[in-house]
Amino acid sequence: MESGRTNLKSHLESILFDQSQIRARVAEMGEQITRDFEGEPLTIVAVLQGGALFMADLIREIHLPLEIDSISVASYHGGTESSGTVQFHQTKMPELDGRNVLILDDILDSGRTLSAIRRRLETDCSPKSVRSVVLLSKAISRATPIEADYVGFTVGNEFVVGYGLDYEGRYRNLPMIGVLQSEYISS
Ligand code: IMP
Ligand code: MG
């Protein structure tokens, strides 16, 4: 159904993390980041669109002065498989000179997105340091070996949606994270 009221939650085959689990884990992560960056100039750079919800919740759990910025890339061009290339949508990079940067994404999968962004920020933006935070990390062997410094939850090699994560642009607004029923995935 494209328009009209839809119960998106009913499209899920299973729920991996509900709203209260996400809220509790995000609060713990915020606490950890608060301790680690105390007294340091911090800029959080969210990877759009997927990182938007996590960013909004996480920064309210970080009790420090901080700045936010964003970067727009795509590695999935629809479907459930990574394309293998990372496209940057912007020409102007964030101002990060001398800042401690925390790249924030919804999920770490092949590792291509995080490594490409990390490399690009390090070469173009002269940050003081670059670390990364992801809400989810897939426990797989990565195409590009990289791990995030802060991980909310580890998941298996399955395609998940909700809380920022999409399937073909949809389901980002689901407040929980779950696995889509196969009937909603076009083969
Ligand atoms: P990577 O470059 O393969 O690590 O992919 C990371 C990007 O792919 C993330 O920013 C997500 O947008 C997307 N992605 C990876 N796995 C999933 C998933 O299970 N559901 C939705 N999006 C995903
Ligand atoms: Mg994404």
PDB file of N, CA, C and O and ligand atoms in Angstrom, residues 47-51 73-75 105-107 166 172, ligand 2:
ATOM      1  N   VAL A  47      25.986  10.306   9.146  1.00  0.00           N
ATOM      2  CA  VAL A  47      25.844   9.845   7.772  1.00  0.00           C
ATOM      3  C   VAL A  47      24.335   9.773   7.469  1.00  0.00           C
ATOM      4  O   VAL A  47      23.612   9.006   8.095  1.00  0.00           O
ATOM      5  N   LEU A  48      23.919  10.635   6.540  1.00  0.00           N
ATOM      6  CA  LEU A  48      22.490  10.697   6.181  1.00  0.00           C
ATOM      7  C   LEU A  48      22.189   9.702   5.069  1.00  0.00           C
ATOM      8  O   LEU A  48      23.080   9.376   4.312  1.00  0.00           O
ATOM      9  N   GLN A  49      20.943   9.188   4.962  1.00  0.00           N
ATOM     10  CA  GLN A  49      19.831   9.534   5.833  1.00  0.00           C
ATOM     11  C   GLN A  49      19.766   8.642   7.075  1.00  0.00           C
ATOM     12  O   GLN A  49      19.171   9.023   8.097  1.00  0.00           O
ATOM     13  N   GLY A  50      20.372   7.467   6.970  1.00  0.00           N
ATOM     14  CA  GLY A  50      20.194   6.456   8.012  1.00  0.00           C
ATOM     15  C   GLY A  50      20.570   6.883   9.424  1.00  0.00           C
ATOM     16  O   GLY A  50      19.982   6.418  10.392  1.00  0.00           O
ATOM     17  N   GLY A  51      21.553   7.776   9.556  1.00  0.00           N
ATOM     18  CA  GLY A  51      22.035   8.135  10.891  1.00  0.00           C
ATOM     19  C   GLY A  51      21.199   9.198  11.595  1.00  0.00           C
ATOM     20  O   GLY A  51      21.449   9.517  12.759  1.00  0.00           O
ATOM     21  N   VAL A  73      25.928  10.164   1.769  1.00  0.00           N
ATOM     22  CA  VAL A  73      26.529   9.187   0.866  1.00  0.00           C
ATOM     23  C   VAL A  73      25.523   8.085   0.585  1.00  0.00           C
ATOM     24  O   VAL A  73      24.525   7.957   1.276  1.00  0.00           O
ATOM     25  N   ALA A  74      25.808   7.306  -0.425  1.00  0.00           N
ATOM     26  CA  ALA A  74      24.973   6.132  -0.676  1.00  0.00           C
ATOM     27  C   ALA A  74      25.871   4.979  -1.082  1.00  0.00           C
ATOM     28  O   ALA A  74      26.791   5.128  -1.877  1.00  0.00           O
ATOM     29  N   SER A  75      25.616   3.823  -0.477  1.00  0.00           N
ATOM     30  CA  SER A  75      26.323   2.631  -0.926  1.00  0.00           C
ATOM     31  C   SER A  75      25.318   1.574  -1.357  1.00  0.00           C
ATOM     32  O   SER A  75      25.620   0.697  -2.141  1.00  0.00           O
ATOM     33  N   ASP A 105      26.953   6.475  12.147  1.00  0.00           N
ATOM     34  CA  ASP A 105      26.110   5.838  11.125  1.00  0.00           C
ATOM     35  C   ASP A 105      25.146   4.860  11.790  1.00  0.00           C
ATOM     36  O   ASP A 105      25.330   4.476  12.948  1.00  0.00           O
ATOM     37  N   ASP A 106      24.134   4.481  11.028  1.00  0.00           N
ATOM     38  CA  ASP A 106      23.144   3.544  11.562  1.00  0.00           C
ATOM     39  C   ASP A 106      23.722   2.147  11.723  1.00  0.00           C
ATOM     40  O   ASP A 106      23.540   1.499  12.745  1.00  0.00           O
ATOM     41  N   ILE A 107      24.452   1.679  10.686  1.00  0.00           N
ATOM     42  CA  ILE A 107      24.909   0.293  10.717  1.00  0.00           C
ATOM     43  C   ILE A 107      26.239   0.138   9.990  1.00  0.00           C
ATOM     44  O   ILE A 107      26.487   0.807   8.990  1.00  0.00           O
ATOM     45  N   ASP A 166      16.547   1.772   6.226  1.00  0.00           N
ATOM     46  CA  ASP A 166      15.473   1.692   5.233  1.00  0.00           C
ATOM     47  C   ASP A 166      15.576   0.452   4.354  1.00  0.00           C
ATOM     48  O   ASP A 166      16.639  -0.150   4.213  1.00  0.00           O
ATOM     49  N   ARG A 172      12.148   3.845   7.639  1.00  0.00           N
ATOM     50  CA  ARG A 172      13.061   4.564   8.535  1.00  0.00           C
ATOM     51  C   ARG A 172      12.342   5.040   9.785  1.00  0.00           C
ATOM     52  O   ARG A 172      12.944   5.194  10.841  1.00  0.00           O
TER      53      ARG A 172
HETATM   54 MG    MG B   2      22.666   4.368   4.767  1.00  0.00          MG
END
